[in-house]
mmCIF file of C-alpha atoms in Angstrom:
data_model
loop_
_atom_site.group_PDB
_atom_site.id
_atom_site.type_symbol
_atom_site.label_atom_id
_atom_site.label_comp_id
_atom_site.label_asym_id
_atom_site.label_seq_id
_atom_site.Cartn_x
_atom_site.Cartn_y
_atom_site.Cartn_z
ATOM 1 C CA UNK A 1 0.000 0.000 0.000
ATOM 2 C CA UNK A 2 1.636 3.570 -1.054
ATOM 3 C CA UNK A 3 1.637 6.030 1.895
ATOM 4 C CA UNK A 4 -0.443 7.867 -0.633
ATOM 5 C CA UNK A 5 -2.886 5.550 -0.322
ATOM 6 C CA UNK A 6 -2.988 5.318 3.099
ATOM 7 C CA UNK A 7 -3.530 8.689 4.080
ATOM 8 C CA UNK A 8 -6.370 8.685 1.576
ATOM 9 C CA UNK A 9 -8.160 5.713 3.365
ATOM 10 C CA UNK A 10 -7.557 6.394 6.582
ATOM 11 C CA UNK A 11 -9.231 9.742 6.450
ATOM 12 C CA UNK A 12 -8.107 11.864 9.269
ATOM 13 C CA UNK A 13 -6.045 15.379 9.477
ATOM 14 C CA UNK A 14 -3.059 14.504 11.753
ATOM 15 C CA UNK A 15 -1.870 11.737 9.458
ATOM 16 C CA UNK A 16 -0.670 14.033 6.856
ATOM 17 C CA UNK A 17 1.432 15.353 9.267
ATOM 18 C CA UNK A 18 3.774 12.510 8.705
ATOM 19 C CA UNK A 19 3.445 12.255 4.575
ATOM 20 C CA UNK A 20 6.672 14.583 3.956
ATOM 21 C CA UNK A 21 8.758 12.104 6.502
ATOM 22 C CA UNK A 22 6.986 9.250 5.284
ATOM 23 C CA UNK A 23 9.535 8.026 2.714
ATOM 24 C CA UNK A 24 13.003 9.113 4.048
ATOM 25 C CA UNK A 25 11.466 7.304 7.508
ATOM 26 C CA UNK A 26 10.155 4.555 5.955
ATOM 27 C CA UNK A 27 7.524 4.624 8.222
ATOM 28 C CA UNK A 28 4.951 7.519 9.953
ATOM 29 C CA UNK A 29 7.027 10.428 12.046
ATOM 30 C CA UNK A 30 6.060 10.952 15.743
ATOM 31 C CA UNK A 31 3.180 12.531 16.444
ATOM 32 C CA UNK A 32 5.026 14.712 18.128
ATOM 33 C CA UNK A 33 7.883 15.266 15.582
ATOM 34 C CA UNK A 34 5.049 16.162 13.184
ATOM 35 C CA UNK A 35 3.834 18.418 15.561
ATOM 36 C CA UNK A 36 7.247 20.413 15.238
ATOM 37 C CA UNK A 37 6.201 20.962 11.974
ATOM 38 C CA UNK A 38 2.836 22.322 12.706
ATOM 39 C CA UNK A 39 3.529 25.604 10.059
ATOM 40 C CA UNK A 40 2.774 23.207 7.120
ATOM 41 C CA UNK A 41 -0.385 21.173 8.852
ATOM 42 C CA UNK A 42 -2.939 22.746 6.895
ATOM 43 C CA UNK A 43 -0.674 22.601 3.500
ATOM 44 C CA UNK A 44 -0.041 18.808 4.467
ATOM 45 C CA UNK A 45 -3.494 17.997 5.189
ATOM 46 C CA UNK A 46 -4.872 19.943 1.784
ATOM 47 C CA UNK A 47 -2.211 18.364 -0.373
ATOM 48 C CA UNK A 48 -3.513 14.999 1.033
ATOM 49 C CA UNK A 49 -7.179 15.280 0.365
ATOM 50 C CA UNK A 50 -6.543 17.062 -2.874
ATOM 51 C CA UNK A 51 -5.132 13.597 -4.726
ATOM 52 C CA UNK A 52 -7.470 11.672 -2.425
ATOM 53 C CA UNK A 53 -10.153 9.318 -3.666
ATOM 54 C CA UNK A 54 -13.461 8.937 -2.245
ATOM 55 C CA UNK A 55 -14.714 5.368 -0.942
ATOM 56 C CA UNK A 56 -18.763 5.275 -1.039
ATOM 57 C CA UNK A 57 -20.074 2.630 1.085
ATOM 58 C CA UNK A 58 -23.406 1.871 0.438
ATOM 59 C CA UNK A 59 -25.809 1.016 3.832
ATOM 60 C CA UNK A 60 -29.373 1.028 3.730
ATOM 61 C CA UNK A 61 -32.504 3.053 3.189
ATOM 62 C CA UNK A 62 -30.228 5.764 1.134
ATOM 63 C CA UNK A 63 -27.820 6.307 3.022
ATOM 64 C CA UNK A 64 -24.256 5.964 1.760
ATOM 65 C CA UNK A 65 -20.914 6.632 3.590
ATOM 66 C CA UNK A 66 -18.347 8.658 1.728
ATOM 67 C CA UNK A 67 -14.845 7.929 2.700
ATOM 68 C CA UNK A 68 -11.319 9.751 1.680
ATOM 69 C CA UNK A 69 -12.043 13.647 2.813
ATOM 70 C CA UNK A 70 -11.334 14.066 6.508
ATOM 71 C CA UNK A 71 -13.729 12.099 8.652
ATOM 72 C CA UNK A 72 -16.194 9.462 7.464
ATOM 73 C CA UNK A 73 -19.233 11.170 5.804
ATOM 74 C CA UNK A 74 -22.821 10.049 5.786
ATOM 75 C CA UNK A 75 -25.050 11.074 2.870
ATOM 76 C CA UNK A 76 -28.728 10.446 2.988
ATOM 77 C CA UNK A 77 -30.502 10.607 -0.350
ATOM 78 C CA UNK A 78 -33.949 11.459 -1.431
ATOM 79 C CA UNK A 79 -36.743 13.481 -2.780
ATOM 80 C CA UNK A 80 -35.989 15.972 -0.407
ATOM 81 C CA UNK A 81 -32.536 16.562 -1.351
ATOM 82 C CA UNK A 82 -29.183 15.373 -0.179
ATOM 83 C CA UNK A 83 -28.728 15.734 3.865
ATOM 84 C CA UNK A 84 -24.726 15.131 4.367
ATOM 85 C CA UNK A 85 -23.098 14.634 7.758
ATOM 86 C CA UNK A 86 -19.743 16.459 8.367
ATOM 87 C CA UNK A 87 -18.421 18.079 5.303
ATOM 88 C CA UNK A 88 -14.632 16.919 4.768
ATOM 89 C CA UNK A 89 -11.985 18.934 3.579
ATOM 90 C CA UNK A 90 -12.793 21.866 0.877
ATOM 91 C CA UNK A 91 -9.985 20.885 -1.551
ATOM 92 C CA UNK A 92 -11.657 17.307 -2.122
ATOM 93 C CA UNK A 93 -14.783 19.475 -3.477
ATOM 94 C CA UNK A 94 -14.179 18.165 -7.233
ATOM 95 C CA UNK A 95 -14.015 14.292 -5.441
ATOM 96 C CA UNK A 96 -16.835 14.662 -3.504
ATOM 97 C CA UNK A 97 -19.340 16.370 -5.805
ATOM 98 C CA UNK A 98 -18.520 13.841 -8.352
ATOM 99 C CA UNK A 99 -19.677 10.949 -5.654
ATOM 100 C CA UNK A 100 -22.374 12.894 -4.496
ATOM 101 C CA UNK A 101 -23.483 13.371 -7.750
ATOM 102 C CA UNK A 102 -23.627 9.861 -8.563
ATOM 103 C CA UNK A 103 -25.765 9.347 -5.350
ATOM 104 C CA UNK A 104 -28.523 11.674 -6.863
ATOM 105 C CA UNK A 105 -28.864 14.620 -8.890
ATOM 106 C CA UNK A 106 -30.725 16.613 -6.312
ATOM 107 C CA UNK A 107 -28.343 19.282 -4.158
ATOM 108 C CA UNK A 108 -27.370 18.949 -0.408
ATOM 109 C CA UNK A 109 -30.215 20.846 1.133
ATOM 110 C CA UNK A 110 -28.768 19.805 4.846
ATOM 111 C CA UNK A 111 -25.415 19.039 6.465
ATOM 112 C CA UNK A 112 -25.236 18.050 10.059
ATOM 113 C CA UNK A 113 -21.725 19.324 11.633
ATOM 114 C CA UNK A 114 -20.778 16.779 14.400
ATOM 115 C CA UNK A 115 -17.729 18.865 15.539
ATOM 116 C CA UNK A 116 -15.786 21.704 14.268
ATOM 117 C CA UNK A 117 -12.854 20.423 13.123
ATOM 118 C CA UNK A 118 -11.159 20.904 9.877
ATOM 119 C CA UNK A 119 -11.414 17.460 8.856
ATOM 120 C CA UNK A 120 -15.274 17.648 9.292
ATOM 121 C CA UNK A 121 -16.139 20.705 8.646
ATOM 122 C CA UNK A 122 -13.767 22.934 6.417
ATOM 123 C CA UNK A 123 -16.109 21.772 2.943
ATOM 124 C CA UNK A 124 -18.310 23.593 4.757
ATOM 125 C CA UNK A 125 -18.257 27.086 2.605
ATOM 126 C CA UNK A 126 -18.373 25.489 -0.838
ATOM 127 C CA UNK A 127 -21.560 23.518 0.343
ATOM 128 C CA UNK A 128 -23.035 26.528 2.247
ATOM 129 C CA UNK A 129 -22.349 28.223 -1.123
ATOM 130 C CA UNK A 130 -24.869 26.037 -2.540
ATOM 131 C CA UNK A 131 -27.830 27.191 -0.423
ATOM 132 C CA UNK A 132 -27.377 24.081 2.232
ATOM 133 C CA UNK A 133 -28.829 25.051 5.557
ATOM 134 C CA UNK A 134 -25.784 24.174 8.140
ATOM 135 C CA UNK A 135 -26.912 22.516 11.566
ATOM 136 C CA UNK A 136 -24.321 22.252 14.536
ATOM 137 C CA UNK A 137 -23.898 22.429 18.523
ATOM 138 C CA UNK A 138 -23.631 26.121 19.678
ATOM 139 C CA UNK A 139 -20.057 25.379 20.469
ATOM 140 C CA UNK A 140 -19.575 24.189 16.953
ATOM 141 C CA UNK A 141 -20.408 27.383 15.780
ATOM 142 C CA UNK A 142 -18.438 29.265 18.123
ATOM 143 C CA UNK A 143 -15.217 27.505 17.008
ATOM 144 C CA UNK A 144 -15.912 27.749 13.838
ATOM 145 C CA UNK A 145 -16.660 31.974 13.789
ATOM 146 C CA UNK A 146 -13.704 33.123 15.470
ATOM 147 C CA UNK A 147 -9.455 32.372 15.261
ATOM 148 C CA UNK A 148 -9.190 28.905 17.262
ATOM 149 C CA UNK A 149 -6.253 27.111 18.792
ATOM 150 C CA UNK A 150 -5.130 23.598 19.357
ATOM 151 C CA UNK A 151 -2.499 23.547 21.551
ATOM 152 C CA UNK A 152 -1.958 19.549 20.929
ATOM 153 C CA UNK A 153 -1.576 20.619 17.013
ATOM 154 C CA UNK A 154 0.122 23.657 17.838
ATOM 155 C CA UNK A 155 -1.723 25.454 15.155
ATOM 156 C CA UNK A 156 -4.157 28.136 14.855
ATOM 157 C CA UNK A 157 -7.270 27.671 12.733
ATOM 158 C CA UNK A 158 -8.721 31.051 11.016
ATOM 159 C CA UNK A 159 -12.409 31.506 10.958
ATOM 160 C CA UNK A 160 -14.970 29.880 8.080
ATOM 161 C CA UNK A 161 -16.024 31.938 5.534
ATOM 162 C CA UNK A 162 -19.527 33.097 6.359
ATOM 163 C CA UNK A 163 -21.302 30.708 4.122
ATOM 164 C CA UNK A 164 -19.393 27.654 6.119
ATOM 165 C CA UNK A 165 -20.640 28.853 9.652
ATOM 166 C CA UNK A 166 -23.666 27.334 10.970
ATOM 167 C CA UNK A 167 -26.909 29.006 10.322
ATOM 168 C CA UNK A 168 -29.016 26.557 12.519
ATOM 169 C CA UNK A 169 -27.535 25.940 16.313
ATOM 170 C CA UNK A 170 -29.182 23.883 19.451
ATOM 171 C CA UNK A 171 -27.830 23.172 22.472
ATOM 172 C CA UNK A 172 -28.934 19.831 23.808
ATOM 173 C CA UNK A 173 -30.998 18.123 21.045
ATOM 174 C CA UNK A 174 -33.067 19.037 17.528
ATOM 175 C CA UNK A 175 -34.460 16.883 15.111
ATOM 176 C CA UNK A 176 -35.919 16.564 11.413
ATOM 177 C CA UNK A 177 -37.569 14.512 9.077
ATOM 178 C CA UNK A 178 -36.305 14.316 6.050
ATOM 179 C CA UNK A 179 -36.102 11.863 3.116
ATOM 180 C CA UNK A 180 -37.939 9.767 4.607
ATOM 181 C CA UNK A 181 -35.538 9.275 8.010
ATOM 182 C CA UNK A 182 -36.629 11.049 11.281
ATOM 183 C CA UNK A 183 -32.869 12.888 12.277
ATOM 184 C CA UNK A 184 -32.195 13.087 16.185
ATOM 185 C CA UNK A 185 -29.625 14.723 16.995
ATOM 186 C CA UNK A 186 -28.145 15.182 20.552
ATOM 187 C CA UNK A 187 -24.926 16.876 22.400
ATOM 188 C CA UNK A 188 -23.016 14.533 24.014
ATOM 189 C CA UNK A 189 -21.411 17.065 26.621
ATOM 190 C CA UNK A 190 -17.451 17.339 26.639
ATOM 191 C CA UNK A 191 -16.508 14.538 24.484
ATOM 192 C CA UNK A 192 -13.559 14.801 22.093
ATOM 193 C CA UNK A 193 -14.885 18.236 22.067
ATOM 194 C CA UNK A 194 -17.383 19.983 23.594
ATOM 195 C CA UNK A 195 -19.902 20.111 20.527
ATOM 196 C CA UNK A 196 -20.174 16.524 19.650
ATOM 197 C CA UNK A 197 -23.505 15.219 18.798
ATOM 198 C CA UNK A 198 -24.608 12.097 17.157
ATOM 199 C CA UNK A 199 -27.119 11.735 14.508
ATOM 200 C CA UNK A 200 -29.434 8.854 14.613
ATOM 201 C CA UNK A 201 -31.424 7.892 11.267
ATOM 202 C CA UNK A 202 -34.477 6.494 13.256
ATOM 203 C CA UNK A 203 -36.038 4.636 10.459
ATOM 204 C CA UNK A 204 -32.450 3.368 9.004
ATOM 205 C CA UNK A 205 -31.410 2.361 12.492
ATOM 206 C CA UNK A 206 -28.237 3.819 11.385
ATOM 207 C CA UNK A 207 -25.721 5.742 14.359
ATOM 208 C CA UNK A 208 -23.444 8.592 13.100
ATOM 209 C CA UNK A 209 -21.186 9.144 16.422
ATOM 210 C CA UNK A 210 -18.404 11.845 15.295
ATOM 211 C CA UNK A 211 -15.102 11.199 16.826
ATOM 212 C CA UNK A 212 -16.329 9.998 19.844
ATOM 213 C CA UNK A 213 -15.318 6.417 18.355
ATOM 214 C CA UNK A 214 -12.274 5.689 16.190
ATOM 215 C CA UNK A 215 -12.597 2.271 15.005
ATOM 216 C CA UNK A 216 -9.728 0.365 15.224
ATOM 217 C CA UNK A 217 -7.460 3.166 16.438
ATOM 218 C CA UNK A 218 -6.515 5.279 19.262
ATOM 219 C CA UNK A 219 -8.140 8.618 19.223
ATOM 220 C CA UNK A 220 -7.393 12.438 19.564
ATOM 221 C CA UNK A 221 -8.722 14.359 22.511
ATOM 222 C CA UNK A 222 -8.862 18.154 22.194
ATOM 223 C CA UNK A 223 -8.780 18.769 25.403
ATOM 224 C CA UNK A 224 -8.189 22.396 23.234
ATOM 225 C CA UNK A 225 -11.846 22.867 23.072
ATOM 226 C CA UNK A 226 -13.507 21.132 25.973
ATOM 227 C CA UNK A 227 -12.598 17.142 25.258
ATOM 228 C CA UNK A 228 -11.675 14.862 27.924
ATOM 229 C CA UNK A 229 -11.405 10.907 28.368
ATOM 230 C CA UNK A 230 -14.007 10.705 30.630
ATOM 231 C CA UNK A 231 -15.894 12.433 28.272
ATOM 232 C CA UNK A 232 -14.931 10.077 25.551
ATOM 233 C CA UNK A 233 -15.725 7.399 27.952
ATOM 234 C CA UNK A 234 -18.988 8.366 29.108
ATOM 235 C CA UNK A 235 -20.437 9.407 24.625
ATOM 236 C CA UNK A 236 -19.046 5.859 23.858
ATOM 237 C CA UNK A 237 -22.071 4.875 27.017
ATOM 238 C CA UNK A 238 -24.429 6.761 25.459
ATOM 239 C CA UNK A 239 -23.649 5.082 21.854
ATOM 240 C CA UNK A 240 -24.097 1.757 23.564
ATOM 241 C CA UNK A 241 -27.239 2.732 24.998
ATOM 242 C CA UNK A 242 -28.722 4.346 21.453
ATOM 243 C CA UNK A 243 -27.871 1.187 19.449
ATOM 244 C CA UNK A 244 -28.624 -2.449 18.974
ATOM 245 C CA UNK A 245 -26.788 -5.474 17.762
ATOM 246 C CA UNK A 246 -28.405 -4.385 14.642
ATOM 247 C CA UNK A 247 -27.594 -0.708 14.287
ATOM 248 C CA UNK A 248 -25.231 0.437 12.023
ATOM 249 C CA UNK A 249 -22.588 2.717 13.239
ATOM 250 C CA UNK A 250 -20.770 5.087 11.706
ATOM 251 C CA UNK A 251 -17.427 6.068 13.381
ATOM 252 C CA UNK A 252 -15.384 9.786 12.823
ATOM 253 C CA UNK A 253 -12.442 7.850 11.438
ATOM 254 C CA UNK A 254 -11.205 4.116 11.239
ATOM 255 C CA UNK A 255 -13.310 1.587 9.123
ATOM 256 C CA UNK A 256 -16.225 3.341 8.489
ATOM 257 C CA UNK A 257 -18.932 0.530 8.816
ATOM 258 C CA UNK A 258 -19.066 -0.668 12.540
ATOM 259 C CA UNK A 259 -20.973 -2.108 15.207
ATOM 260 C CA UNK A 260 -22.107 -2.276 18.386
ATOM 261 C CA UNK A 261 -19.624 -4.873 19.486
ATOM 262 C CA UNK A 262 -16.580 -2.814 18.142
ATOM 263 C CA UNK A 263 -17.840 -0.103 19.975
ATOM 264 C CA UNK A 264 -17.924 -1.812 23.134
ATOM 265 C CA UNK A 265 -14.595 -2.740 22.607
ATOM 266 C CA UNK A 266 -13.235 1.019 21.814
ATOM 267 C CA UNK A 267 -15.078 2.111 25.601
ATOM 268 C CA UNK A 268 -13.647 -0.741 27.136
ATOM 269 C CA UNK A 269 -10.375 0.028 25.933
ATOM 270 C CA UNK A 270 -10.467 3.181 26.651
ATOM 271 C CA UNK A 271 -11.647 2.467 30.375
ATOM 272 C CA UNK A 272 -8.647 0.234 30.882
ATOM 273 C CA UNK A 273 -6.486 2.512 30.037
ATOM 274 C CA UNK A 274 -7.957 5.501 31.796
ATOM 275 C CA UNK A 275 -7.275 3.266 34.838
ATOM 276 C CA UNK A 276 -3.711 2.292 34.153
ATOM 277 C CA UNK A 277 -2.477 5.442 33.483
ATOM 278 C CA UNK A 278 -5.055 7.035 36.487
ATOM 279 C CA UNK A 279 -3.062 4.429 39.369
ATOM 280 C CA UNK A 280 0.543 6.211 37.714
ATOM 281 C CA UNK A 281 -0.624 9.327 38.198
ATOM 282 C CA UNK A 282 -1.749 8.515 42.100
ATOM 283 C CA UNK A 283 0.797 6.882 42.539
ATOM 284 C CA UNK A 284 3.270 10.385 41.331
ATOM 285 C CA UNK A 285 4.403 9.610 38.404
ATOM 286 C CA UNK A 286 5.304 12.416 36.013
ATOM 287 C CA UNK A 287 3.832 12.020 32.581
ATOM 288 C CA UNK A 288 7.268 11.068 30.854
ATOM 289 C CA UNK A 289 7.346 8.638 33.741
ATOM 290 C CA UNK A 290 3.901 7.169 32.937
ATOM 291 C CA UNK A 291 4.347 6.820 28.923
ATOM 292 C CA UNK A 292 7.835 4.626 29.824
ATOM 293 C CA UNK A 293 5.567 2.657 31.749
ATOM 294 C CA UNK A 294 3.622 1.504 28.761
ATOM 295 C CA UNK A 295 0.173 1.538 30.243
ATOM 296 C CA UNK A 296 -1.460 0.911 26.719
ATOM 297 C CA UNK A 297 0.828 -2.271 26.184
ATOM 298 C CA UNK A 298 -1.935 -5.006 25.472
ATOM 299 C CA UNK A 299 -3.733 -3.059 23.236
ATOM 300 C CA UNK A 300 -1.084 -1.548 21.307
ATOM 301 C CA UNK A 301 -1.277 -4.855 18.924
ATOM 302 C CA UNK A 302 -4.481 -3.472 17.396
ATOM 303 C CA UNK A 303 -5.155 0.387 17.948
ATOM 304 C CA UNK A 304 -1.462 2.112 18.157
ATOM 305 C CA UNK A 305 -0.844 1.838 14.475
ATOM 306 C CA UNK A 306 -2.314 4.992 13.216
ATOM 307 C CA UNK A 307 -0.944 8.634 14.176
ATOM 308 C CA UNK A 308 -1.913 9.172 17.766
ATOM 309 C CA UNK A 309 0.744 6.605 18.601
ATOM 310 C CA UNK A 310 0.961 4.773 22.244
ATOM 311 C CA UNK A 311 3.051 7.038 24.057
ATOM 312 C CA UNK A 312 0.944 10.493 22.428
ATOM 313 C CA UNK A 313 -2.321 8.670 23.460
ATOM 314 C CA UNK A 314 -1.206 8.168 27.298
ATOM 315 C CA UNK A 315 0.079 12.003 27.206
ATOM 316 C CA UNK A 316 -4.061 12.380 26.065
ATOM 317 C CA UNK A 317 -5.011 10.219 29.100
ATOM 318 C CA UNK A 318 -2.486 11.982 31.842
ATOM 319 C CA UNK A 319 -3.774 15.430 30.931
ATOM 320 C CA UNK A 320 -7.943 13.978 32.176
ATOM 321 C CA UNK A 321 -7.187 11.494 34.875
#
């Protein structure tokens, strides 16, 4: 697989980070030797998502997952227009009006933010452009109108053009009917943010859960903007207790078809964690001191492959516990 490749599938910001390293390493830099490099995150990520192609995975009653700009994206199709969640990136606009195009010829009338981050929301302005009513959090909005840091990124992200920003805001829940799918959508509370919300497709029993799950991979926390891992802990309980063995679910990055069963194996993972790296920190270790001690060792087999890398992810866990 060509690193190319695999920044295209995997979907998510950070790993671009590591694309200009990637073949002089012969493997992904650091998170945190990317992060030295933060004054080209934006160019890397663009460049990325630019040559990327889009994945559609068809589910059920309409609704199609498009994969390859940013986080997963979830289109619903139908006589009353296309409803998208999360946007991408803007540079994969050619990409991802091509694929939504072959999903119907009607526009996007909705899209659903489930955070503010780039990698979900930065296509924003070129569908707001088209006359797409924009629903978020409050706190998505927020983020999203005004100069915003992430210290973990070290970067500052500039303000949406005015046609990306929200127009439609809630603070707990809202929903719709459209297409044929009654829409719930509800706030989570601090989460990997604090403006997650899912979006549940009643009739499609299909679960859109933002980056409160990463399938198969450890996740970011912005603790930036109100995230936490007890936060992450505690959405990943409320995803259990919105879904069924049945229910589709739709992760912010990782393999974008999941389950209830993977789920329940990203919380527990996360809890086990959040309680190795909790008795370090009573115990006074330092947060250097904790990451030597390898308190995500059993699990690094299957989820520290990606970018946020064992040692980053227990820095993510020290900062909450």
């Amino acid at each position: 697989m060509t690193s190319e490749h695999m920044l295209s599938r995997r979907g998510f910001c950070l790993c671009c980070m590591g694309a200009a390293s990637f073949a002089a390493t012969g493997g992904w830099m650091s998170p945190r030797a990317a992060y030295a490099e933060a004054r080209g995150l934006v160019s890397l990520i663009k460049d990325s998502a630019a040559k990327s192609v889009i994945a559609t995975h068809k589910l059920r009653n309409d609704i199609t997952i498009l994969e390859g700009s940013g986080g997963n994206v979830a289109v619903l199709a139908g006589k009353d227009g296309l409803v998208m969640i999360d946007a991408g990136i803007g540079v994969s606009r050619p990409q991802m009006t091509q694929a939504l195009s072959a999903l119907s010829s009607e526009p996007v009338t909705h899209l659903i933010n489930t955070h503010w981050h780039f990698d979900h929301a930065d296509g924003n302005a070129w569908i707001g452009e088209g006359g797409a009513k924009i629903i978020a959090h409050e706190n998505t909005r927020k983020y999203l109108s005004q100069v915003q840091r992430v210290e973990d990124w070290d970067y500052n992200f500039v303000p949406l053009e005015h046609s990306g920003v929200p127009t439609q805001v809630f603070s707990k829940e809202h929903s719709l009917k459209l297409n044929g799918q009654s829409l719930a959508m509800k706030h989570y509370g601090p989460a990997h943010t604090d403006g997650d919300i899912s979006v549940m497709f009643g009739e499609a029993d299909v679960l859109h859960v933002g980056d409160t799950y990463w399938n198969g991979i450890y996740p970011f926390i912005d603790y930036s903007t109100g995230g936490s891992i007890d936060g992450m802990i505690a959405a990943s309980d409320a995803n259990l207790a919105a879904s069924t063995s049945k229910t589709i679910i739709i992760p912010g990055h990782g393999n974008p078809v999941s389950n209830r069963a993977e789920l329940q194996e990203f919380r527990d993972m996360l809890v086990t964690i959040r309680e190795n790296v909790a008795a370090l920190k009573r115990q006074g270790h330092s947060r250097d001191e904790a990451v030597a001690a390898k308190p995500t060792a059993s699990f690094d087999a299957k989820w520290g492959n990606f970018v946020i890398d064992p040692g980053f992810f227990t820095r993510l866990v020290y900062a909450g516990v």
